[in-house]
GROMACS .gro file of C-alpha atoms in nm:
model
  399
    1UNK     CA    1   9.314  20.021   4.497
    2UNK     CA    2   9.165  19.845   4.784
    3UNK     CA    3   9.036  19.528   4.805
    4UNK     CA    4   8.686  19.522   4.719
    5UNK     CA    5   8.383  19.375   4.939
    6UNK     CA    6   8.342  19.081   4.629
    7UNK     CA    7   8.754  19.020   4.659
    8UNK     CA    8   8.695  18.984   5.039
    9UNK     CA    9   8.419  18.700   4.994
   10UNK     CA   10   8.596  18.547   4.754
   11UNK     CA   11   8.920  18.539   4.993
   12UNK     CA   12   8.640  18.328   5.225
   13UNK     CA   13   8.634  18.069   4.959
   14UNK     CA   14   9.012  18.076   4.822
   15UNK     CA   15   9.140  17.965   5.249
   16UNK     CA   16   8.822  17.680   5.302
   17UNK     CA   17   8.775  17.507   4.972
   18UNK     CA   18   8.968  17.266   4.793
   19UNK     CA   19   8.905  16.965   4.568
   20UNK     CA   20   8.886  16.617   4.631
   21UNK     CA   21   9.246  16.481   4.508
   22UNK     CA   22   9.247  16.154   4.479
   23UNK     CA   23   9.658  16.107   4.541
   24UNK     CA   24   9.561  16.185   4.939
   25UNK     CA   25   9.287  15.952   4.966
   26UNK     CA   26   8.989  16.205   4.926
   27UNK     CA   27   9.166  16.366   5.267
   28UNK     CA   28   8.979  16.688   5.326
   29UNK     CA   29   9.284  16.811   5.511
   30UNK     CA   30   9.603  16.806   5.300
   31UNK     CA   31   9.848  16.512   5.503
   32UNK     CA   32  10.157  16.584   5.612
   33UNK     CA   33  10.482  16.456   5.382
   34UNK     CA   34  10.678  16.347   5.709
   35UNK     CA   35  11.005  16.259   5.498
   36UNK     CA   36  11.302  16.354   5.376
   37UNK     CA   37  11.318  16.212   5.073
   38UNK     CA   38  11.134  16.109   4.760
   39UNK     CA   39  11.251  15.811   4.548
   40UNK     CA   40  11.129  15.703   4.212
   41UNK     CA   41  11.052  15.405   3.978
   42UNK     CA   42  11.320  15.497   3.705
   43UNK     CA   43  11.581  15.636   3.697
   44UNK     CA   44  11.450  15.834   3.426
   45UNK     CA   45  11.222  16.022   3.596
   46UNK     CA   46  11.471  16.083   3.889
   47UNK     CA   47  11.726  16.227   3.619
   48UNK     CA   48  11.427  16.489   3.480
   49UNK     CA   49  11.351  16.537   3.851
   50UNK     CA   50  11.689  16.659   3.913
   51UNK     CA   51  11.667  16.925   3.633
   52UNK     CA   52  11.451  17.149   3.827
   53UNK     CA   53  11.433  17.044   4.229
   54UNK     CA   54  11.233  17.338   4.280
   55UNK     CA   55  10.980  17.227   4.115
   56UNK     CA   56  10.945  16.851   4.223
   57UNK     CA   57  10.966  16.684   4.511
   58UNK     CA   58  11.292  16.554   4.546
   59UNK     CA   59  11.407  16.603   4.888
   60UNK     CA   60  11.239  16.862   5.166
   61UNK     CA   61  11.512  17.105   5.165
   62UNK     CA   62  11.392  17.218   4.815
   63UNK     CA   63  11.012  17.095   4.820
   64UNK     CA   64  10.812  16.878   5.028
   65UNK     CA   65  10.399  16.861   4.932
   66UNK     CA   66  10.276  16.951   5.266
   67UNK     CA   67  10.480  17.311   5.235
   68UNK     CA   68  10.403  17.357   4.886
   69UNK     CA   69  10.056  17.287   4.933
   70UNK     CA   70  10.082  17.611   5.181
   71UNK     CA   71  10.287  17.811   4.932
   72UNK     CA   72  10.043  17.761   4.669
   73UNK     CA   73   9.765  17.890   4.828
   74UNK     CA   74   9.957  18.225   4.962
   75UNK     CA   75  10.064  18.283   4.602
   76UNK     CA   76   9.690  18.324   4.484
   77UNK     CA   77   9.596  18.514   4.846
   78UNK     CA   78   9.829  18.782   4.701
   79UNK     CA   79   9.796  18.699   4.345
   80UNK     CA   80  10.130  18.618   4.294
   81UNK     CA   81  10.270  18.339   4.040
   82UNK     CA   82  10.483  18.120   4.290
   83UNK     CA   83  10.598  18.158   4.691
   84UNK     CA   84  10.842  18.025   4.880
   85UNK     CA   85  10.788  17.917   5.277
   86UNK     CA   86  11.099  17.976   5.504
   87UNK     CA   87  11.120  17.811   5.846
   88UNK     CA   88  11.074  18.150   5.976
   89UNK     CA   89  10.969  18.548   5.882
   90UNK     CA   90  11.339  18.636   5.864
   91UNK     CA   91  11.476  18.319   5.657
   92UNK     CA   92  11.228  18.508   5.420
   93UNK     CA   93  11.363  18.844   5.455
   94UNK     CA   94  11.742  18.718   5.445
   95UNK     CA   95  11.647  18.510   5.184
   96UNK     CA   96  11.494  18.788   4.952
   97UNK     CA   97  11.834  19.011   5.033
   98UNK     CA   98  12.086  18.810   4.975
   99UNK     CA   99  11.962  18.692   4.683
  100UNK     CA  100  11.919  19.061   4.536
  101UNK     CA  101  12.243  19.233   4.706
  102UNK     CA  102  12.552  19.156   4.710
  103UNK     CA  103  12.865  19.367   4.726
  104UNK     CA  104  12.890  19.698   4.599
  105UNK     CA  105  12.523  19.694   4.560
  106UNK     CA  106  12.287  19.965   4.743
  107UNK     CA  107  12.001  19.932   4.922
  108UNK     CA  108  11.696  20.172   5.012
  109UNK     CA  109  11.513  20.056   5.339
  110UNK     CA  110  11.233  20.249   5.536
  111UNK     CA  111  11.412  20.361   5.873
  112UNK     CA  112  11.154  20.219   6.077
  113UNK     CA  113  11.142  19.858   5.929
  114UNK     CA  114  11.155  19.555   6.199
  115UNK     CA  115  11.403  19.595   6.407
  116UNK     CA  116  11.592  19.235   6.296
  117UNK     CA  117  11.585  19.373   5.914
  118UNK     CA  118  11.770  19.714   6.007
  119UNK     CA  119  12.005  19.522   6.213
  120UNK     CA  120  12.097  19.265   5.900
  121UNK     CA  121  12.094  19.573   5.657
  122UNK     CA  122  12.339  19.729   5.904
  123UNK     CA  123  12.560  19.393   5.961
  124UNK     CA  124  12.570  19.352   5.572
  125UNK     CA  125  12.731  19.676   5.535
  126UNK     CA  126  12.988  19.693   5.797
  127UNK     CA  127  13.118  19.341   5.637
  128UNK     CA  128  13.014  19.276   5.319
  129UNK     CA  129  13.074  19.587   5.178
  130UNK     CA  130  12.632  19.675   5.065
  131UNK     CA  131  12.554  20.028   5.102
  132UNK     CA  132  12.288  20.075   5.271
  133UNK     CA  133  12.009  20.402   5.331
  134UNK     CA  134  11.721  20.434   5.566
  135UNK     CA  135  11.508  20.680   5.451
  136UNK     CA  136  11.172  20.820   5.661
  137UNK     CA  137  10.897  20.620   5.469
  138UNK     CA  138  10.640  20.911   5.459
  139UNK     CA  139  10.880  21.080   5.197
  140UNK     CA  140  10.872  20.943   4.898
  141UNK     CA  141  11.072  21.235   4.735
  142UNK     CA  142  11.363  21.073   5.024
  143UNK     CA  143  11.364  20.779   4.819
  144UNK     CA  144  11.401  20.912   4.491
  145UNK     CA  145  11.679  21.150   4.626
  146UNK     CA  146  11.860  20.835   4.753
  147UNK     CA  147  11.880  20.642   4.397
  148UNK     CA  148  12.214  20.577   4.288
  149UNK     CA  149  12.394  20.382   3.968
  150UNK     CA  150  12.441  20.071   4.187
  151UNK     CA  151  12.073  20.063   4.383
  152UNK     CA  152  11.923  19.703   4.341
  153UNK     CA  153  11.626  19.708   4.607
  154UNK     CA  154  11.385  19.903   4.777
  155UNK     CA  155  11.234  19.762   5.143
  156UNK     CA  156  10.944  19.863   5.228
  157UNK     CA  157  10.696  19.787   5.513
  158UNK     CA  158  10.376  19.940   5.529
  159UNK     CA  159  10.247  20.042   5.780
  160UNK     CA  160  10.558  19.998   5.993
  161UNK     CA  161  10.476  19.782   6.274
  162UNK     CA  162  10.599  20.031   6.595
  163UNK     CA  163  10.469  20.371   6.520
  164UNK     CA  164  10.244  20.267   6.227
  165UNK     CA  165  10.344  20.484   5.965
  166UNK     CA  166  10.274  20.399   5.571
  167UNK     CA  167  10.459  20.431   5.215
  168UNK     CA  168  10.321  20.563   4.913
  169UNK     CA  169  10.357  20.220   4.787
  170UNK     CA  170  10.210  20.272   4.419
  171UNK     CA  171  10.445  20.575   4.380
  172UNK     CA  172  10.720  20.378   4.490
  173UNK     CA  173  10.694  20.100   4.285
  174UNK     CA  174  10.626  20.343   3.984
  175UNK     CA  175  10.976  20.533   4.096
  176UNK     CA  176  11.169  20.193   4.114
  177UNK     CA  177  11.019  20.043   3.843
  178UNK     CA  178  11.161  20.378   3.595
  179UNK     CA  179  11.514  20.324   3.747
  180UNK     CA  180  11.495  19.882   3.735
  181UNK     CA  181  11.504  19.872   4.101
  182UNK     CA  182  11.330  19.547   4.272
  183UNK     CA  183  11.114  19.631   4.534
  184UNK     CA  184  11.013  19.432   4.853
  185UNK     CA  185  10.763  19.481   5.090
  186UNK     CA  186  10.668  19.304   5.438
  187UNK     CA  187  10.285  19.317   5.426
  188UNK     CA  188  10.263  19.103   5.783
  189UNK     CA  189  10.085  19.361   5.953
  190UNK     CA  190   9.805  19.400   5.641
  191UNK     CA  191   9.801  19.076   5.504
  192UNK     CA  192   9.629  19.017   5.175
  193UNK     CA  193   9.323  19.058   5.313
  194UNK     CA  194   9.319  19.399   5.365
  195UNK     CA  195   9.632  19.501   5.114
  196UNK     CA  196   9.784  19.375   4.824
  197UNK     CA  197  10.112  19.540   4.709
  198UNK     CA  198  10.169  19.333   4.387
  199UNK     CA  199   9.880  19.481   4.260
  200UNK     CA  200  10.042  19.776   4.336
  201UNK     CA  201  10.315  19.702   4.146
  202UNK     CA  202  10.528  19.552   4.399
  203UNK     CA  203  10.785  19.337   4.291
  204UNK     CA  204  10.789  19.088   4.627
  205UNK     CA  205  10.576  19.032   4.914
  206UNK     CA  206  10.719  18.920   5.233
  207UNK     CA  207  10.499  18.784   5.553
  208UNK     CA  208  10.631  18.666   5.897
  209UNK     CA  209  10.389  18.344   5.858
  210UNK     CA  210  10.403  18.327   6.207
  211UNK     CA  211  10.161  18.619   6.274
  212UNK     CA  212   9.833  18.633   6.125
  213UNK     CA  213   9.841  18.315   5.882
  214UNK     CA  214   9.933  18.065   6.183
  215UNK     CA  215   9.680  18.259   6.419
  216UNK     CA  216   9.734  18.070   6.736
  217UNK     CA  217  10.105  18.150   6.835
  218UNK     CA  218  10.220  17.807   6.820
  219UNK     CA  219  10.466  17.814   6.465
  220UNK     CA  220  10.727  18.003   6.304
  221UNK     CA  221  10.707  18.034   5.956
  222UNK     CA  222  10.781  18.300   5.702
  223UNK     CA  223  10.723  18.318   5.309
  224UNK     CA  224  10.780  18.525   5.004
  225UNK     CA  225  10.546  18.591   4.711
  226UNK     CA  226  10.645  18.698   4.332
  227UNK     CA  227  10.663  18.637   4.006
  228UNK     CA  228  10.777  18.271   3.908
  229UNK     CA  229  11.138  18.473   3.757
  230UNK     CA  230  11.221  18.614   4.115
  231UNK     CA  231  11.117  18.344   4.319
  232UNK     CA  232  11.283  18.107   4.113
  233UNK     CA  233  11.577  18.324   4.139
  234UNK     CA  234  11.571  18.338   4.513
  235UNK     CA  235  11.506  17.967   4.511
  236UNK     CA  236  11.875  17.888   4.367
  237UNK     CA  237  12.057  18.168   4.524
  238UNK     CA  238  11.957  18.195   4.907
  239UNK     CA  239  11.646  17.917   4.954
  240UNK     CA  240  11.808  17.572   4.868
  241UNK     CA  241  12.180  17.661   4.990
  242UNK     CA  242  12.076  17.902   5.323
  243UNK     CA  243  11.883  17.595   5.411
  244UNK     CA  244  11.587  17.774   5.620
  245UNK     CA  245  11.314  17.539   5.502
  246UNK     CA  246  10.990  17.525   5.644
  247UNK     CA  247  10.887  17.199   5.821
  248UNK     CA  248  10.607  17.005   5.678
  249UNK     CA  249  10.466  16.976   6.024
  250UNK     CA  250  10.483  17.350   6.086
  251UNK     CA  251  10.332  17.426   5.714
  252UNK     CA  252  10.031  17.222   5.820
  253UNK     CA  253   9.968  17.433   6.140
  254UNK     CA  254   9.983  17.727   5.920
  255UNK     CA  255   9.756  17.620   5.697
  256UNK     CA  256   9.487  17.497   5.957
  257UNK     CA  257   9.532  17.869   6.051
  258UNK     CA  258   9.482  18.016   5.718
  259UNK     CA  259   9.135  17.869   5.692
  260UNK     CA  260   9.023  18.138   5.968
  261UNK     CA  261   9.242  18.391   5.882
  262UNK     CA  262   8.937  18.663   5.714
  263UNK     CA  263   8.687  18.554   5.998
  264UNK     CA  264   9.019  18.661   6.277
  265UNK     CA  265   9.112  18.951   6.093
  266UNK     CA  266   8.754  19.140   6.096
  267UNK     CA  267   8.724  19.051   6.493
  268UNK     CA  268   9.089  19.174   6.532
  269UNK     CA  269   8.968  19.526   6.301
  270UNK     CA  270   8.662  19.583   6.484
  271UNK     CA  271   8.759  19.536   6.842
  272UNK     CA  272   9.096  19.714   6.782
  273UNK     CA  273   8.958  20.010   6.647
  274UNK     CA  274   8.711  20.087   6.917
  275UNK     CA  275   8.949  20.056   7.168
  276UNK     CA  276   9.194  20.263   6.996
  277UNK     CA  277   8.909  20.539   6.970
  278UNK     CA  278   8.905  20.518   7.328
  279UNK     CA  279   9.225  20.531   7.440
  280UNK     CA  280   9.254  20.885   7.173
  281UNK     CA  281   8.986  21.011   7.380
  282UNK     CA  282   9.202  21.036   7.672
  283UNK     CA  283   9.386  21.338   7.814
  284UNK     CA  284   9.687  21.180   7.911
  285UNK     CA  285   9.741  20.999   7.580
  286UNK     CA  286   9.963  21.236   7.306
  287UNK     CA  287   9.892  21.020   7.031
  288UNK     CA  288   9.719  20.706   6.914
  289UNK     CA  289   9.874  20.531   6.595
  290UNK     CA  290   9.620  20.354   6.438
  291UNK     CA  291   9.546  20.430   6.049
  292UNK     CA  292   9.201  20.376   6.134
  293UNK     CA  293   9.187  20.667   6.342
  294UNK     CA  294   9.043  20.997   6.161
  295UNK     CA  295   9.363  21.158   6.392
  296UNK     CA  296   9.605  20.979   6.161
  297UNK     CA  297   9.827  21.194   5.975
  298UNK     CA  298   9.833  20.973   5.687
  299UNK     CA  299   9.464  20.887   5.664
  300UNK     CA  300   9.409  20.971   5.296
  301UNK     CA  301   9.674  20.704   5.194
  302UNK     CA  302   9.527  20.450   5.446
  303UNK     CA  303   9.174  20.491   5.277
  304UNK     CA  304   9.342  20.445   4.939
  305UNK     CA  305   9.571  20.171   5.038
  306UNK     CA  306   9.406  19.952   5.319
  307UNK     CA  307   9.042  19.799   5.323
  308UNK     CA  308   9.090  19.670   5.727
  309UNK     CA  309   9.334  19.727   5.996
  310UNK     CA  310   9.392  19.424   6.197
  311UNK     CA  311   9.458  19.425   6.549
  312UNK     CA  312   9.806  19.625   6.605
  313UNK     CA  313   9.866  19.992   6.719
  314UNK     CA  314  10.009  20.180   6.974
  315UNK     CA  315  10.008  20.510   7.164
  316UNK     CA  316  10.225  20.765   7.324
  317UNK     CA  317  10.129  20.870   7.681
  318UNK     CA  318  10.186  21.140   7.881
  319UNK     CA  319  10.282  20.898   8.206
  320UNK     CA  320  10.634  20.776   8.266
  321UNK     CA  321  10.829  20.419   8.093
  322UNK     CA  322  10.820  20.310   8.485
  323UNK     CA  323  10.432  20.400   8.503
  324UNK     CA  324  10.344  20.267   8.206
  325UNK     CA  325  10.507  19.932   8.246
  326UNK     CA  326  10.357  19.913   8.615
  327UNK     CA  327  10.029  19.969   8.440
  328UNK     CA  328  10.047  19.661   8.181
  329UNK     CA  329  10.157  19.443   8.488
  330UNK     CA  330   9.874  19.536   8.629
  331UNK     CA  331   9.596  19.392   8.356
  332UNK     CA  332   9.471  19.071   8.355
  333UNK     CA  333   9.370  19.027   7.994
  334UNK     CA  334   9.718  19.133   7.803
  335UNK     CA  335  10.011  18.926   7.837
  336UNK     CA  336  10.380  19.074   7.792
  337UNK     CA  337  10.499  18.946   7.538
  338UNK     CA  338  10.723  19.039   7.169
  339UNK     CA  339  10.506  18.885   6.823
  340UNK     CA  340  10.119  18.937   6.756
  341UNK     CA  341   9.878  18.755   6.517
  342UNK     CA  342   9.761  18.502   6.751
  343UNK     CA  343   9.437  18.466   6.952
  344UNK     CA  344   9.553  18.667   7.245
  345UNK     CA  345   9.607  19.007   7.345
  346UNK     CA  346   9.990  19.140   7.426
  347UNK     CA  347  10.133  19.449   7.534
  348UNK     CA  348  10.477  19.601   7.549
  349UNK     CA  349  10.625  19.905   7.688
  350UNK     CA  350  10.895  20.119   7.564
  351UNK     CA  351  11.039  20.474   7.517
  352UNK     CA  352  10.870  20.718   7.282
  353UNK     CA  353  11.050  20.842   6.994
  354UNK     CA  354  11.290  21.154   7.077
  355UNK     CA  355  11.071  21.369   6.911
  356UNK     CA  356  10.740  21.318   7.189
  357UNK     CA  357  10.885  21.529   7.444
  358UNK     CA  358  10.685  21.758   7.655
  359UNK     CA  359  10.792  21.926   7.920
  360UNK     CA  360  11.145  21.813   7.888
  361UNK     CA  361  11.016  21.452   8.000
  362UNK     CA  362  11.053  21.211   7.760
  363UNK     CA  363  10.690  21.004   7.680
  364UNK     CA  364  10.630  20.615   7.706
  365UNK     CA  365  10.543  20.425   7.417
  366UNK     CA  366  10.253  20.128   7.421
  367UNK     CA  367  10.213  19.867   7.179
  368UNK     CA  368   9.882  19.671   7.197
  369UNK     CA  369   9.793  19.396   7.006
  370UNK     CA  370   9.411  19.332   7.045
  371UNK     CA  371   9.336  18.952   7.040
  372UNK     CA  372   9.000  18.771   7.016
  373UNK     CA  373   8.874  18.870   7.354
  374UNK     CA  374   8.531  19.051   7.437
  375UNK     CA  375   8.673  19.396   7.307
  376UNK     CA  376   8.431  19.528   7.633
  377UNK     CA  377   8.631  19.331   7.832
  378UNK     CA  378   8.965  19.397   7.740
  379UNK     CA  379   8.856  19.804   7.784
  380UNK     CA  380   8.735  19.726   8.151
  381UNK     CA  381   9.073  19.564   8.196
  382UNK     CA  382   9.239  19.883   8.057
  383UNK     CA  383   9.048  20.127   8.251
  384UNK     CA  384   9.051  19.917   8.595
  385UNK     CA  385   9.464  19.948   8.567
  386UNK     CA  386   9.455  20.323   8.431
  387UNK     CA  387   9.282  20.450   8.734
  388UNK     CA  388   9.591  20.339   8.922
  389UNK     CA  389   9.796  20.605   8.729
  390UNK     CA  390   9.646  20.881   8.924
  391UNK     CA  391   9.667  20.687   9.269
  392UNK     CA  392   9.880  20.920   9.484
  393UNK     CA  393  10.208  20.783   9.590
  394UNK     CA  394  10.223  20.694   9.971
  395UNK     CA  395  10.531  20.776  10.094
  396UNK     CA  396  10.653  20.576  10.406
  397UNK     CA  397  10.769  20.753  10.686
  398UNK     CA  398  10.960  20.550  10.986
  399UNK     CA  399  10.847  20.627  11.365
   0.00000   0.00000   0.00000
């Protein structure tokens, strides 16, 4: 089910090679269609252009060369038959939904999807009248219980990228499949490189471009991958007339990024795991989330599901929110910061779920993202500010 070593080579090849086309002058990088517009000789072949504007270049907010140059590639990465690129991850996701849902329809969504998906999911229902049901993604018996008459999608996201918990994703696509349920996934965090859901039997694949494909946190960019019926669908429904196109500019950032994208994603896997292994060595950590960890409660479906891990986990400590976010102020090598995917490392602080309580003191929750960096480095950095946790506190005491 996972991608094989021979799949992984050849993903090497698929994101550096191309052939010499001789409409771009033999360029070895593919130019960038800086207009609007495309005119034509005849009128003739601007009337047969017109039939199908998803198909041919008529004007940017349907295609432009540069972007579907990009979306061409993705589509084989994940072995889809076509892709669309949104000017951003959730033009994609809105994209996908509104052109599946509408109202009186019913949707099942993993409860810990991105936080911007649950809150569209939610806005959708309270005004335009689509059920909605967020059902705990380890259970896939949740899901089946939560089919009704009217269900048109399942969302998945696996792993989820906060606590880093995984679907069953072949058994869920079997289960919507019986019923004629589309399913949807958001593979950002895996990438086709290390998972590939259509194979699965996933219906859609989502990715917020703007992680791990641009690589260098300078674009926003999202995309969805399918079958040439559904992404033809979601072209005439939600791409053309929602009007989130991608930028031909921004499309060729991407794709300078996807050329590196296997030789990032093994540094991110390697130096992510070990510190991850260090940080579950630690007393005052609860609980590292990282399905590369032998700790992880769903290890068995991470073996069968994933081939590589990236560079994205967190852990629940025993120390204080205030603690905790003194302690990422205090390292050099992480920046603060929301996103991932790009060359540097990040950290954010936050409360634990309700459920890590001990004591009757509620536990801090720590996202890293592990970046390029010397992975020795970036553990010096962490244990330099950790010693600080058990500083005592001086109290000041006036004369």
């Amino acid at each position: 089910m996972t991608t094989s070593e021979r799949d992984k080579n050849r993903f090497y090849t698929e994101v550096s090679h191309d052939a010499v086309d001789s409409r771009h002058q033999g360029a070895i990088s593919m130019p960038v269609y800086q207009s609007s517009l495309f005119a034509f000789e005849t009128h003739q072949k601007f009337d047969e252009a017109m039939k199908d504007v998803l198909a041919a270049s008529v004007y940017s907010r349907g295609n432009n060369p540069t972007v579907m140059y990009l979306e061409d590639k993705i589509a084989r990465l994940e072995g889809g038959d076509s892709a669309r690129c949104f000017a951003s991850g959730m033009g994609a996701i809105s994209a996908v939904i509104f052109a599946l849902a509408g109202s009186g329809d019913h949707i099942v969504c993993v409860d810990q999807a991105y936080g911007p998906t649950r809150e569209l999911l939610a806005d959708l229902s309270a005004r335009f009248g689509v059920e909605v049901s967020f059902i705990d993604g380890k259970d896939t018996e949740g899901f089946a219980n939560a089919i009704r008459p009217n269900t048109k999608l399942f969302y998945l996201e696996s792993p989820t990228s906060g606590m880093f918990e995984m679907q069953d994703i072949p058994a869920l696509a079997s289960l919507a499949k019986e019923h004629g349920i589309v399913t949807a996934i958001d593979n950002s965090w895996a990438t086709p490189y290390f998972q590939k859901p259509l194979a699965m039997g996933i219906d859609l694949v989502m990715h917020s471009l703007t992680k791990y494909f641009s690589g260098h946190s300078d674009s926003l960019g999202g995309v969805v991958v399918g079958s040439r019926e559904l992404i033809g669908l979601i072209g005439h429904r939600s791409y053309l007339n929602l009007g989130a196109a991608m930028a031909p500019q921004t499309a060729a950032l991407i794709t300078r990024g996807l050329r590196t994208l296997p030789l990032r994603l093994e540094r991110h896997n390697a130096s992510a795991l070990k510190i991850a292994a260090h940080l579950a060595s630690k007393p005052d950590v609860a609980r590292v989330n990282h399905p590369g960890l032998e700790g992880y409660p769903q290890k068995e479906l991470a073996d069968r599901l994933l081939s590589g891990y990236g560079g994205l986990f967190s852990f629940v400590t025993r120390h204080s929110v205030e603690k905790m976010k003194q302690w990422a102020t205090d390292l050099d090598y992480f920046r603060i910061g929301v996103s991932w995917g790009g060359y540097e490392s990040l950290v954010t602080v936050g409360s634990a779920p309700a459920k890590d309580v001990e004591e009757g003191v509620a536990l801090a929750s720590v996202r890293l993202y592990i970046g390029i960096e010397d992975p020795d480095e970036l553990l010096a950095d962490i244990e330099r500010s950790w010693a600080k946790l058990h500083e005592p506190v001086l109290e000041s005491h006036s004369l």
